[in-house]
PDB file of C-alpha atoms in Angstrom:
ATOM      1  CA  UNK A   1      10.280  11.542  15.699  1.00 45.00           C
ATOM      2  CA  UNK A   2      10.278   8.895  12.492  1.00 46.00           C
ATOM      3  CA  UNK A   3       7.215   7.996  11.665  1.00 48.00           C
ATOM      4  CA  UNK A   4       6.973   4.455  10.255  1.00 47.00           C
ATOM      5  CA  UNK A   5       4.938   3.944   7.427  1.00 47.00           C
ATOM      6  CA  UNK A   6       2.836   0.996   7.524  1.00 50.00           C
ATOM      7  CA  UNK A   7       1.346  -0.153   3.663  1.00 49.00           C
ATOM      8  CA  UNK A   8      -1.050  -2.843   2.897  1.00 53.00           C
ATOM      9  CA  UNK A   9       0.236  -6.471   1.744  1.00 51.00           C
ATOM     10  CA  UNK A  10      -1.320  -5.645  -1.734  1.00 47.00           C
ATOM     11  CA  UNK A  11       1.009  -2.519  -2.327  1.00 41.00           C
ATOM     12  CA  UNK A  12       3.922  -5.270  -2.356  1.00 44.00           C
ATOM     13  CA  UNK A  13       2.604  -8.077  -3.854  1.00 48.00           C
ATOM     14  CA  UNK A  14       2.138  -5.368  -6.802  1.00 45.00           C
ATOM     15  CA  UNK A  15       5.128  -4.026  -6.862  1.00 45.00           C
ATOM     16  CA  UNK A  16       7.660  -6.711  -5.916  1.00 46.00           C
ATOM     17  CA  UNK A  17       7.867  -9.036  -8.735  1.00 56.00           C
ATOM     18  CA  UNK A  18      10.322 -11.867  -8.313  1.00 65.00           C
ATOM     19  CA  UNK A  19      11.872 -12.853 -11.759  1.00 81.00           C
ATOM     20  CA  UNK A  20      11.803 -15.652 -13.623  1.00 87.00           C
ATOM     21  CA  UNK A  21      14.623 -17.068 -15.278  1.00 89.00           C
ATOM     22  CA  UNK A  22      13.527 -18.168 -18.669  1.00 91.00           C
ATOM     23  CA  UNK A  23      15.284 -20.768 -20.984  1.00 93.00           C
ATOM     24  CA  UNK A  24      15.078 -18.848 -24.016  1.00 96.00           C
ATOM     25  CA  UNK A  25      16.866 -21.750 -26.433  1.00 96.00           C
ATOM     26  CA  UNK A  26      14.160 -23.344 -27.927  1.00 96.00           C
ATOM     27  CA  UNK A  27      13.134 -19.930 -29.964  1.00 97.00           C
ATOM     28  CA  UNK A  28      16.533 -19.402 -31.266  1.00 96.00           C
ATOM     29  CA  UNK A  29      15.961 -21.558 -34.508  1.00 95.00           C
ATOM     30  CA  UNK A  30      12.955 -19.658 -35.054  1.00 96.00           C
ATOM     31  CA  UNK A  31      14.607 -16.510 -34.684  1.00 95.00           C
ATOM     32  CA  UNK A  32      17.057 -17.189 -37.640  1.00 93.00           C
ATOM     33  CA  UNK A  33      13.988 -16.885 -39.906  1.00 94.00           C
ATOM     34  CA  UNK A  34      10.946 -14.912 -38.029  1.00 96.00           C
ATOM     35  CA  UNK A  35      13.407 -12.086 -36.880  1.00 96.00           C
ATOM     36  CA  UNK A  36      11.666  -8.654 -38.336  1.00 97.00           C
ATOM     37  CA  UNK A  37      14.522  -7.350 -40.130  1.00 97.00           C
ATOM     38  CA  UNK A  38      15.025 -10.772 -41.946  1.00 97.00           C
ATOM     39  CA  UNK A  39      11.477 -10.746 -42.796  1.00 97.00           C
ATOM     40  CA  UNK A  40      11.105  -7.493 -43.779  1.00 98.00           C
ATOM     41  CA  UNK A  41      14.576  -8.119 -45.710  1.00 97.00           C
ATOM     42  CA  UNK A  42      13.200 -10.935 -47.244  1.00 95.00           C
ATOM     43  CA  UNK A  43       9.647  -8.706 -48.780  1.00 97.00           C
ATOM     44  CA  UNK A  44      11.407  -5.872 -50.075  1.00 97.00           C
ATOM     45  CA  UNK A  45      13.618  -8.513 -52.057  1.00 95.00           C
ATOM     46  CA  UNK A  46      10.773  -9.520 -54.135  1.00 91.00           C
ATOM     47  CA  UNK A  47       9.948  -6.769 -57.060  1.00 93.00           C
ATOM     48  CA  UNK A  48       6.782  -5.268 -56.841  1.00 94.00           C
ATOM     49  CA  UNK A  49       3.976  -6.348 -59.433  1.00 92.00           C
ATOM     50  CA  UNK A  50       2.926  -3.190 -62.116  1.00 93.00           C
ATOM     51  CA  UNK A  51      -0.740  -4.412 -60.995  1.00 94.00           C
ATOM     52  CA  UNK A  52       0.175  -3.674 -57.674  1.00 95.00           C
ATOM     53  CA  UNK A  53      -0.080  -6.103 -54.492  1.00 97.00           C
ATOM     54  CA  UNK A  54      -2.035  -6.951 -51.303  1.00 98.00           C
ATOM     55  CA  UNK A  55      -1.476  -7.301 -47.460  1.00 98.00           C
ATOM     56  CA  UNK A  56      -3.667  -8.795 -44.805  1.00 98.00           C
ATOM     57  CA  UNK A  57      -3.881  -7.149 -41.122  1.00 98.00           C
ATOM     58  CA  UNK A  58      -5.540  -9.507 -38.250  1.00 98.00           C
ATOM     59  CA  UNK A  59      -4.914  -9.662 -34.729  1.00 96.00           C
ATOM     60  CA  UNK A  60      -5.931 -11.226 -31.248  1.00 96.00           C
ATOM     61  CA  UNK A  61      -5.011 -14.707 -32.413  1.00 97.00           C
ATOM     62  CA  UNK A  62      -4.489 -15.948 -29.068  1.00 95.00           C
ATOM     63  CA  UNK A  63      -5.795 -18.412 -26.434  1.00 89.00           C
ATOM     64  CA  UNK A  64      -7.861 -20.495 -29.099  1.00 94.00           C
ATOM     65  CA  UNK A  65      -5.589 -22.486 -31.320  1.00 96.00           C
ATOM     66  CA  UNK A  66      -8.098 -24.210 -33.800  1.00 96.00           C
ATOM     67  CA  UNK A  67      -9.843 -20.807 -34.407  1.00 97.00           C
ATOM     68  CA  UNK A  68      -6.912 -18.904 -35.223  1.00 97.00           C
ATOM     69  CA  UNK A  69      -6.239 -21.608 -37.409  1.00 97.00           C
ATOM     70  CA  UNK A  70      -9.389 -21.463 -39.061  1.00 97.00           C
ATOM     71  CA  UNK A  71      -8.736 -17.458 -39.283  1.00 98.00           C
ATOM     72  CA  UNK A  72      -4.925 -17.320 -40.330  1.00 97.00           C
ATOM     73  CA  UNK A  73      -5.735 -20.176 -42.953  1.00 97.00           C
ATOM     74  CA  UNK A  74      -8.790 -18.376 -44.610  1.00 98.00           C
ATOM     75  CA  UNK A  75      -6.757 -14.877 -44.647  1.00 98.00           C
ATOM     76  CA  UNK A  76      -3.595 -16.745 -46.501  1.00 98.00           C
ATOM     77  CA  UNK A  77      -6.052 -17.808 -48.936  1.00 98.00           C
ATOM     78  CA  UNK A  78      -5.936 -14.379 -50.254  1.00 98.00           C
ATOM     79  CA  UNK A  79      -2.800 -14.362 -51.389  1.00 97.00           C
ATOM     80  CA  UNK A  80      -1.297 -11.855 -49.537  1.00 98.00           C
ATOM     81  CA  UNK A  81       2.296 -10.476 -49.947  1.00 97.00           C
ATOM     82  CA  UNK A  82       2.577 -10.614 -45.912  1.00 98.00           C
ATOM     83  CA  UNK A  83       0.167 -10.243 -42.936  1.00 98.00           C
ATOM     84  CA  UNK A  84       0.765  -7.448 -40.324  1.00 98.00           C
ATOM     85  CA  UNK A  85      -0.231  -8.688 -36.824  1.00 98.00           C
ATOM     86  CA  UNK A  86      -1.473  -6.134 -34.409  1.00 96.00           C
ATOM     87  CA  UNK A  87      -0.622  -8.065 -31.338  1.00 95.00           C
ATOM     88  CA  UNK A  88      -1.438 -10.439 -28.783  1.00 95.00           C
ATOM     89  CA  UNK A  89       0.131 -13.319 -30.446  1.00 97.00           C
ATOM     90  CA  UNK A  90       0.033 -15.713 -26.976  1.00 96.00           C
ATOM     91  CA  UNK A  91      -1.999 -15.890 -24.178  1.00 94.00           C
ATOM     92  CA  UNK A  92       0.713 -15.029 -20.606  1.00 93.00           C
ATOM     93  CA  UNK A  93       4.137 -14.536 -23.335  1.00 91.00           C
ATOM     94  CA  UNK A  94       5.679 -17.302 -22.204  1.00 95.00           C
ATOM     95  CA  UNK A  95       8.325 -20.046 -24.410  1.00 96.00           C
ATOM     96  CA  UNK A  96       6.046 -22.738 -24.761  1.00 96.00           C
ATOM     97  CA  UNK A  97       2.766 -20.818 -25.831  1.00 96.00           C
ATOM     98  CA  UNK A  98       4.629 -19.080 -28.790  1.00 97.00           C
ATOM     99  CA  UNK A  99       5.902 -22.595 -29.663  1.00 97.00           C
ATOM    100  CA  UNK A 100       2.497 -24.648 -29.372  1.00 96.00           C
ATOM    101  CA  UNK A 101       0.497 -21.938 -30.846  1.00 97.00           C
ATOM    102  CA  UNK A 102       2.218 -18.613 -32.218  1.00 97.00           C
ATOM    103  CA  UNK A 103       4.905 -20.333 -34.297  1.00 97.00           C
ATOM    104  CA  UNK A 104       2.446 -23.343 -35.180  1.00 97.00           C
ATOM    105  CA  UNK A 105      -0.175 -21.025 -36.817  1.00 97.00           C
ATOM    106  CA  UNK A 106       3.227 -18.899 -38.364  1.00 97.00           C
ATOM    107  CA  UNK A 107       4.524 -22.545 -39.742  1.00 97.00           C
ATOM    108  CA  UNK A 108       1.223 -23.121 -41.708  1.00 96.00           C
ATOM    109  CA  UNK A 109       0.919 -19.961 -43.807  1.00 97.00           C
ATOM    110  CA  UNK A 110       4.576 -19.868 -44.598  1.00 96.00           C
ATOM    111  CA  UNK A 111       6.222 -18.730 -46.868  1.00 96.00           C
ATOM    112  CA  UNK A 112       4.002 -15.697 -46.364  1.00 97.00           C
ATOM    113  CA  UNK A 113       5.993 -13.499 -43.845  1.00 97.00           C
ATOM    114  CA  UNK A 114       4.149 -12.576 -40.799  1.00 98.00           C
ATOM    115  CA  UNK A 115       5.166  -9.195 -39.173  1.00 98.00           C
ATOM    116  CA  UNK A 116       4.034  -8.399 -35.411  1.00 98.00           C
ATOM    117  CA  UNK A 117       3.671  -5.339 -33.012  1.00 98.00           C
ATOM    118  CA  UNK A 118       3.802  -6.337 -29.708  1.00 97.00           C
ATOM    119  CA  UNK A 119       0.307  -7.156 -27.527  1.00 95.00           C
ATOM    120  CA  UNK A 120      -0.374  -6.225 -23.726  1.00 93.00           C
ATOM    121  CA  UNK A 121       0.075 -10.369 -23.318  1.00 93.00           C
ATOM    122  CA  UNK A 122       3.470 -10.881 -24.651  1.00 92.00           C
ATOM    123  CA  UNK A 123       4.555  -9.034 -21.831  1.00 93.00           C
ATOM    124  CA  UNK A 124       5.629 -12.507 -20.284  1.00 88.00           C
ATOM    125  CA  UNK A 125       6.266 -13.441 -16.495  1.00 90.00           C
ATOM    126  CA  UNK A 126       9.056 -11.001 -16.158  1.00 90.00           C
ATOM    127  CA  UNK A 127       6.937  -8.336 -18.041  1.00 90.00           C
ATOM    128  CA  UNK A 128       9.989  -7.565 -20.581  1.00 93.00           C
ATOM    129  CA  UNK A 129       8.357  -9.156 -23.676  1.00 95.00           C
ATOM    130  CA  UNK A 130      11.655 -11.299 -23.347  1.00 96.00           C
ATOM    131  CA  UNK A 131      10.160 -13.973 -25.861  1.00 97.00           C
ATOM    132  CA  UNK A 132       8.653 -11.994 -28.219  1.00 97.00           C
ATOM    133  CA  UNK A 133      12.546 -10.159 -28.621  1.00 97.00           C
ATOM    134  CA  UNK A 134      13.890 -13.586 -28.985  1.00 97.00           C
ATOM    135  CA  UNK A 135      12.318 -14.336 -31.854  1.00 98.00           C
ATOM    136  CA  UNK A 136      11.456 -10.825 -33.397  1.00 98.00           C
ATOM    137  CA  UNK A 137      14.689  -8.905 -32.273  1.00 97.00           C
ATOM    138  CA  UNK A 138      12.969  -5.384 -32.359  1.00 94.00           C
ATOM    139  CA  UNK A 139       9.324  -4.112 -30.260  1.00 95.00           C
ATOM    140  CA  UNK A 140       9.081  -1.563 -33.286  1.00 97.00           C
ATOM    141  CA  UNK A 141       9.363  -1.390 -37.018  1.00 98.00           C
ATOM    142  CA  UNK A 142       9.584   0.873 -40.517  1.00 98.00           C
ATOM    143  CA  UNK A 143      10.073  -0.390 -44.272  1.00 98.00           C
ATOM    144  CA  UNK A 144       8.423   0.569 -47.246  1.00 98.00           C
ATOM    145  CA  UNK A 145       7.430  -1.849 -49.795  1.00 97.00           C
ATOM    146  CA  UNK A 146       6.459  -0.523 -53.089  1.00 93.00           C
ATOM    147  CA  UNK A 147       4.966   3.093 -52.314  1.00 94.00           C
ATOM    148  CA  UNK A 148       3.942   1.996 -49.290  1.00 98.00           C
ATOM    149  CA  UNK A 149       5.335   2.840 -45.700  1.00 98.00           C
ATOM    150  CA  UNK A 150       4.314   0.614 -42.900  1.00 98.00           C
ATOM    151  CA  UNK A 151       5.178   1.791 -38.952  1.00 98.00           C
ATOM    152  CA  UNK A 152       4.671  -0.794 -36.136  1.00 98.00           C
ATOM    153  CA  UNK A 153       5.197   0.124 -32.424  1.00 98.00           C
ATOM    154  CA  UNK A 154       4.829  -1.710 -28.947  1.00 96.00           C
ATOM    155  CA  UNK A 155       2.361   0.392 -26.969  1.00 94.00           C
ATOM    156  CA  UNK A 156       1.197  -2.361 -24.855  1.00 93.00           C
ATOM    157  CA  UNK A 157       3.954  -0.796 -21.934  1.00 90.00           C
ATOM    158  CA  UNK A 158       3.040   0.646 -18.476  1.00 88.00           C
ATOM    159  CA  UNK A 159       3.988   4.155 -20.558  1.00 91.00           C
ATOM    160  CA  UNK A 160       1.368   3.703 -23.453  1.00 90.00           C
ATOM    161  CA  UNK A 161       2.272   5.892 -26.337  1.00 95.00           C
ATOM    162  CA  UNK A 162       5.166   7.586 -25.022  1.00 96.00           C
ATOM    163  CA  UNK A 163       7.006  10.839 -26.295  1.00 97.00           C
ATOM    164  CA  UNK A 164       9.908   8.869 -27.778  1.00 97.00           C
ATOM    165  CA  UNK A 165       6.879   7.199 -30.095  1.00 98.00           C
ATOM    166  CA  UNK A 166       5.640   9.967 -31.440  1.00 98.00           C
ATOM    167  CA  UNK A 167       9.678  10.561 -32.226  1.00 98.00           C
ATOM    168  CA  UNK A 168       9.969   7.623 -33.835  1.00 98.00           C
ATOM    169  CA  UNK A 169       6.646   7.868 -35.922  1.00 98.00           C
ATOM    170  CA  UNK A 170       7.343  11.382 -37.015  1.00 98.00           C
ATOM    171  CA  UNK A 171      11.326  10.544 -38.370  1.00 98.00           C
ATOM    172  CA  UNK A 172       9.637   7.539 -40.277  1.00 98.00           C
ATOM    173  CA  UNK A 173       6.370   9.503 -41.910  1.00 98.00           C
ATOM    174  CA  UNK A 174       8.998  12.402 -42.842  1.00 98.00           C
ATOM    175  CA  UNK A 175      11.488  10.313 -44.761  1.00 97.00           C
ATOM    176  CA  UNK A 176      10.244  10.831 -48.530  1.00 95.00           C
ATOM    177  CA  UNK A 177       9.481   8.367 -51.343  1.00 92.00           C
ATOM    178  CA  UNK A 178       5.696   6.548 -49.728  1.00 96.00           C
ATOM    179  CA  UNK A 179       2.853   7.761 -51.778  1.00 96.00           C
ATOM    180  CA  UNK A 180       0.569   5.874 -48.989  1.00 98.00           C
ATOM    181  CA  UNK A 181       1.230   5.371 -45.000  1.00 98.00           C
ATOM    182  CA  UNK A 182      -0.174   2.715 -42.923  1.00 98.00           C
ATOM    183  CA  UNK A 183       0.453   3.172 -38.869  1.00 98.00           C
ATOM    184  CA  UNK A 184       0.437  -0.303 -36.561  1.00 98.00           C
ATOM    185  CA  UNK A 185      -0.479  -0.764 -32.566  1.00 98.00           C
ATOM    186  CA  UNK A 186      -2.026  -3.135 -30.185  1.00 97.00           C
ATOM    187  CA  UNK A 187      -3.793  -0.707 -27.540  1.00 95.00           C
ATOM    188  CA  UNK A 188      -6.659   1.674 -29.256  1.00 95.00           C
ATOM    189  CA  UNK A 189      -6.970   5.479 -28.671  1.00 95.00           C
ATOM    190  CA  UNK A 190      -9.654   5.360 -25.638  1.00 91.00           C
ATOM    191  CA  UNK A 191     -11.516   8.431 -27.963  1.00 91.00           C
ATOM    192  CA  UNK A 192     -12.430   7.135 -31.192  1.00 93.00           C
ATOM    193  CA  UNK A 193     -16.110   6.637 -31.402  1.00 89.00           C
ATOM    194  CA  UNK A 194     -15.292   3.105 -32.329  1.00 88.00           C
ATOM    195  CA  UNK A 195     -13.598   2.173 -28.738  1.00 84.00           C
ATOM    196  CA  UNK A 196     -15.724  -0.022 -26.207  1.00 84.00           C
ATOM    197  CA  UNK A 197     -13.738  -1.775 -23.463  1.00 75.00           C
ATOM    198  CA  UNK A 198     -13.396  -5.002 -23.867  1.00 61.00           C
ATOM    199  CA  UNK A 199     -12.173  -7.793 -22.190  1.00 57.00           C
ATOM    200  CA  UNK A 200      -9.319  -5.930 -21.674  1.00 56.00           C
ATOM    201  CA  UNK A 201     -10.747  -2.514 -21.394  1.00 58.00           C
ATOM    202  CA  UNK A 202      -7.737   0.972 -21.222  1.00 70.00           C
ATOM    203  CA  UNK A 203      -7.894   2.238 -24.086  1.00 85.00           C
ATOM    204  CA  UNK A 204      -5.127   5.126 -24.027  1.00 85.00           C
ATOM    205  CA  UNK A 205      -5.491   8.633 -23.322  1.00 86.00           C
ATOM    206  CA  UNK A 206      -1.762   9.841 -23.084  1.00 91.00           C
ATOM    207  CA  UNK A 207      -0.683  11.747 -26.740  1.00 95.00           C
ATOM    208  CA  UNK A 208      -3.508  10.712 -28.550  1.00 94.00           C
ATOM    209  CA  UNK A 209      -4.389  14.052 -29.395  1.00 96.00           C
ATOM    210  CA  UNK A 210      -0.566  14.373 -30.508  1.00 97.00           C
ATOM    211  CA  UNK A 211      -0.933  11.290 -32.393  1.00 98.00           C
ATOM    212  CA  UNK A 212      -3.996  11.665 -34.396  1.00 98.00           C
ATOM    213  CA  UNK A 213      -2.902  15.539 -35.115  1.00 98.00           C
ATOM    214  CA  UNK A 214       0.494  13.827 -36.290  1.00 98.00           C
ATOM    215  CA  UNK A 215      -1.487  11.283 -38.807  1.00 98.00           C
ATOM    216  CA  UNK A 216      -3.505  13.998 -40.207  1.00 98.00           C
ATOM    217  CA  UNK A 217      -0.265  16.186 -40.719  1.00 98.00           C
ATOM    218  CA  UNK A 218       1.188  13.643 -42.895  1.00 98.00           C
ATOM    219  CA  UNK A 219      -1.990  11.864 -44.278  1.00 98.00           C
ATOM    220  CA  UNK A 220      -1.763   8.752 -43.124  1.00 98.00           C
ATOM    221  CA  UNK A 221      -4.180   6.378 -44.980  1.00 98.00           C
ATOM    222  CA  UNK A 222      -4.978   3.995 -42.246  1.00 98.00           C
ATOM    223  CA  UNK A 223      -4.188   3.275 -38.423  1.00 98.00           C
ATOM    224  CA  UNK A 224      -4.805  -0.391 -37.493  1.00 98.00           C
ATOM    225  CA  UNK A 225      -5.035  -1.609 -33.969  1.00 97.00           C
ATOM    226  CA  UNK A 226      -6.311  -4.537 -32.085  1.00 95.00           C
ATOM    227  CA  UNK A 227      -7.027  -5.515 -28.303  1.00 94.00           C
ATOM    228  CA  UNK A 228     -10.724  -5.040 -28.242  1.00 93.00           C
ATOM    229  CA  UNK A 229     -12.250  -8.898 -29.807  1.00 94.00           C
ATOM    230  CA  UNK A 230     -14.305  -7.764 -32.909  1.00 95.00           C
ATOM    231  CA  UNK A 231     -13.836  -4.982 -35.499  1.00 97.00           C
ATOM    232  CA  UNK A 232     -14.423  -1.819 -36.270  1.00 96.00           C
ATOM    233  CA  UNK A 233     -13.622   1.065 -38.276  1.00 97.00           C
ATOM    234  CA  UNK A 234     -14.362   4.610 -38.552  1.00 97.00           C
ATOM    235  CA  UNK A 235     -12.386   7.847 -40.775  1.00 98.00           C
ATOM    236  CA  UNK A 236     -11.196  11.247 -38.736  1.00 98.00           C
ATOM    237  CA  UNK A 237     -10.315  14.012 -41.280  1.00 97.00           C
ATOM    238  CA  UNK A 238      -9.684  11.709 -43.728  1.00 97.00           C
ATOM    239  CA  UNK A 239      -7.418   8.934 -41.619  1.00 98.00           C
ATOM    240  CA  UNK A 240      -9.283   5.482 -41.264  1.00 98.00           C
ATOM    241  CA  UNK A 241      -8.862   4.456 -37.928  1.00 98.00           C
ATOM    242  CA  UNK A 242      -9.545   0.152 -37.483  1.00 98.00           C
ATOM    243  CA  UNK A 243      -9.940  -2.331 -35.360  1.00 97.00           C
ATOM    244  CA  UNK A 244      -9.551  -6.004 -35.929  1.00 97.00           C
ATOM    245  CA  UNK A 245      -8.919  -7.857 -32.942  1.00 95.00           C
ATOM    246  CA  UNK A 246     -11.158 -10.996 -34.332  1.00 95.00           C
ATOM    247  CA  UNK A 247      -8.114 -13.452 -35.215  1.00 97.00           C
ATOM    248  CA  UNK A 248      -9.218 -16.015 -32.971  1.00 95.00           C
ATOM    249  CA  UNK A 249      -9.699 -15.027 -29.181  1.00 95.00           C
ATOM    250  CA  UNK A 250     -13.347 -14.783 -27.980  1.00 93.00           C
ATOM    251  CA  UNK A 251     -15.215 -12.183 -29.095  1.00 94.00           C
ATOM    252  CA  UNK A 252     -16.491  -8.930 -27.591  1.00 90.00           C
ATOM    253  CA  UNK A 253     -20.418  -8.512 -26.532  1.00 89.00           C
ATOM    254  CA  UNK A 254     -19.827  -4.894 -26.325  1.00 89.00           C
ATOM    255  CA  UNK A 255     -19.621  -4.484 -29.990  1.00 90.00           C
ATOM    256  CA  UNK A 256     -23.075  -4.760 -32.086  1.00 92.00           C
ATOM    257  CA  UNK A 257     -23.562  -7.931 -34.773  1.00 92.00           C
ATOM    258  CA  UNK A 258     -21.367  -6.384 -37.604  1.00 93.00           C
ATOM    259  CA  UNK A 259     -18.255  -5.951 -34.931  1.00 94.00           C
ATOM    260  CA  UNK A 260     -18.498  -8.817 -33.049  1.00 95.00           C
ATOM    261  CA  UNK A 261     -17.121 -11.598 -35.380  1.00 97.00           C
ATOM    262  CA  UNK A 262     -13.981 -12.832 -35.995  1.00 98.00           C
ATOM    263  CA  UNK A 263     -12.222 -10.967 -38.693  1.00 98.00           C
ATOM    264  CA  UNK A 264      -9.379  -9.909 -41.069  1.00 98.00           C
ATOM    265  CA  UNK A 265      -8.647  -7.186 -43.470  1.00 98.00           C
ATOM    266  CA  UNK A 266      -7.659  -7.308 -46.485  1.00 98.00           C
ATOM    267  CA  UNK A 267      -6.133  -3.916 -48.157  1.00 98.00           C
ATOM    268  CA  UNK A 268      -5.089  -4.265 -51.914  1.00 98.00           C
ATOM    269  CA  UNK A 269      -2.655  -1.729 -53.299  1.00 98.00           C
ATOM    270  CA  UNK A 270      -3.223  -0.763 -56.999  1.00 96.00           C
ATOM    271  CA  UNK A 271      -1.906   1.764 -59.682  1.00 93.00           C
ATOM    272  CA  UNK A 272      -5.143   3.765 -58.743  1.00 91.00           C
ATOM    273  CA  UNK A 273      -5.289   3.580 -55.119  1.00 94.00           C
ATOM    274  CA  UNK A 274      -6.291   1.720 -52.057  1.00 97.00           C
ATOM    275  CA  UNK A 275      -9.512  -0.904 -52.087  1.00 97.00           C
ATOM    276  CA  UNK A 276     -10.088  -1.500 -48.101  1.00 98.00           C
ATOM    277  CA  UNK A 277     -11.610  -5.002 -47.573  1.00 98.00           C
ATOM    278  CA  UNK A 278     -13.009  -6.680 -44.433  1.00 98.00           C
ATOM    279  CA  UNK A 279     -14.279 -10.554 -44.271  1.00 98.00           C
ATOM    280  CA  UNK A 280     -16.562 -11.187 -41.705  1.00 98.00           C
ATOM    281  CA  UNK A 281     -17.203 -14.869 -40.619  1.00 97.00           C
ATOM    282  CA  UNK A 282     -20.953 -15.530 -39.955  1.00 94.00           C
ATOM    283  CA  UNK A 283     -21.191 -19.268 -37.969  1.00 91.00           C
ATOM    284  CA  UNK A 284     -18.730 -21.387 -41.149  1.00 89.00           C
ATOM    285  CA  UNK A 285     -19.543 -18.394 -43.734  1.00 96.00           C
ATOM    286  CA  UNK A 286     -17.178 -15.400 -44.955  1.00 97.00           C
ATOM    287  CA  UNK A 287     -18.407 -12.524 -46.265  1.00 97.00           C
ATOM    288  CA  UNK A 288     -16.633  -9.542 -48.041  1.00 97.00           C
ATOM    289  CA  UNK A 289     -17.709  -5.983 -47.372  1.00 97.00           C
ATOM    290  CA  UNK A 290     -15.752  -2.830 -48.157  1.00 97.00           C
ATOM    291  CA  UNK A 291     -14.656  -0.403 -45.579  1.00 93.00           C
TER     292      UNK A 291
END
């Protein structure tokens, strides 16, 4: 006898998604100069100073234009060489928020090169991060400026930090020539003592354990990641692990008063070492601390 099984309305409005055909033309100028390889390209074209040379990381820029303008504005101030974005560039991924907000706030700190991973809300209507890839051309990343090796992946998928990651992470840390290593993700590791859930909350579980021994196995100097709306830091056998997810989008409450402002880093790369900087903004003051 077949048995006919029966499954609530919400089982299919979950998983039938009807797709959206986007008109993808109006990023395409963009593309010619935002694409990640020409950007990246473009840095390791310029020589590296003997005094050495500084990056910002931010991220969480979304939903509030005029703050993230306040934010990206400030951090450019700094002089960087180029800012790593951890993700969550837009608020729903779709054409016309990366051109009324993404590419505006990109447009007024050029010609400082702004390098993203991908965020949980570039996913888009179609969930493919089709946007995002029309502009940036890759999800992932590796180049080494200076001594320096920086890694970028999307973990903001169904899959989290997948097997083929850790792959991918591993080939990059093992090719030689990067005195210091600096790791890039949206989504946190759910067990750091630093985690709280945010807004968004999941935090991942999958591979961390692989991921964190992997860091320590090739002593990475710092893992940045966004997603929760504040900041904050903390070091696991000698790997600083760091949120700053205070470019812009409302803040956190779960966070205490040092971690729930908006944010950047700051990380200067001398002849001697690292310097690890954070500026905090307290109501229309900034204020300097080191990590």
């Amino acid at each position: 006898m077949a048995i006919l099984l029966v499954l609530p309305i919400s089982y299919y409005a979950y998983t039938v998604i009807s797709h959206e055909d986007l008109d993808l033309t109006p990023l395409a100028p963009h593309a010619e100069t935002q694409n990640i390889n020409t950007q990246i390209e473009s840095i390791q074209s310029a020589a590296v100073p003997p005094t050495g040379f500084r990056f910002i990381v931010l991220g969480d820029t979304r939903s509030n234009f005029g703050k993230a303008r306040e934010i990206m504005g400030r951090a450019a101030e700094e002089k960087p060489v180029f800012i790593l974005h951890n993700g969550d560039l837009v608020r729903r991924g779709r054409v016309e928020e990366y051109l009324g907000h993404h590419l505006r706030l990109v447009e007024e700190v050029a010609p400082i090169p702004v390098i993203p991973v991908v965020g949980n809300h570039e996913k888009g209507p179609n969930r493919d991060f089709a946007p995002f890839l029309a502009i940036y051309g890759e999800e992932q990343f590796s180049f080494d400026y200076g001594a320096c090796r920086f890694i970028g992946i999307n973990n903001s998928t169904k899959w989290g930090l997948t097997n083929a990651h850790l792959r991918y992470i591993r080939e990059a840390l093992e090719k030689p020539g990067a005195k210091h290593k600096f790791l890039l993700f949206h989504v946190p590791i759910r067990s750091l003592d630093i985690y709280v859930d945010g807004e968004e909350g999941r935090g991942f579980r999958r591979n961390a354990g692989a991921l964190m021994e992997l860091m320590e196995e090739f002593s990475v100097d710092h893992v940045f990641m966004g997603h929760v709306h504040g900041y904050a830091t903390t070091v696991v056998n000698d790997v600083r692990y760091t949120i700053s997810g205070g470019g812009g989008a409302n803040l956190t409450e779960k966070l205490d008063a040092d971690g729930s402002v908006h944010n950047f880093l700051v990380i200067d790369v001398g002849p001697e070492g690292l310097s690890n900087t954070v500026w905090r903004q307290r109501g229309e003051t900034w204020e300097a601390a080191t990590m």
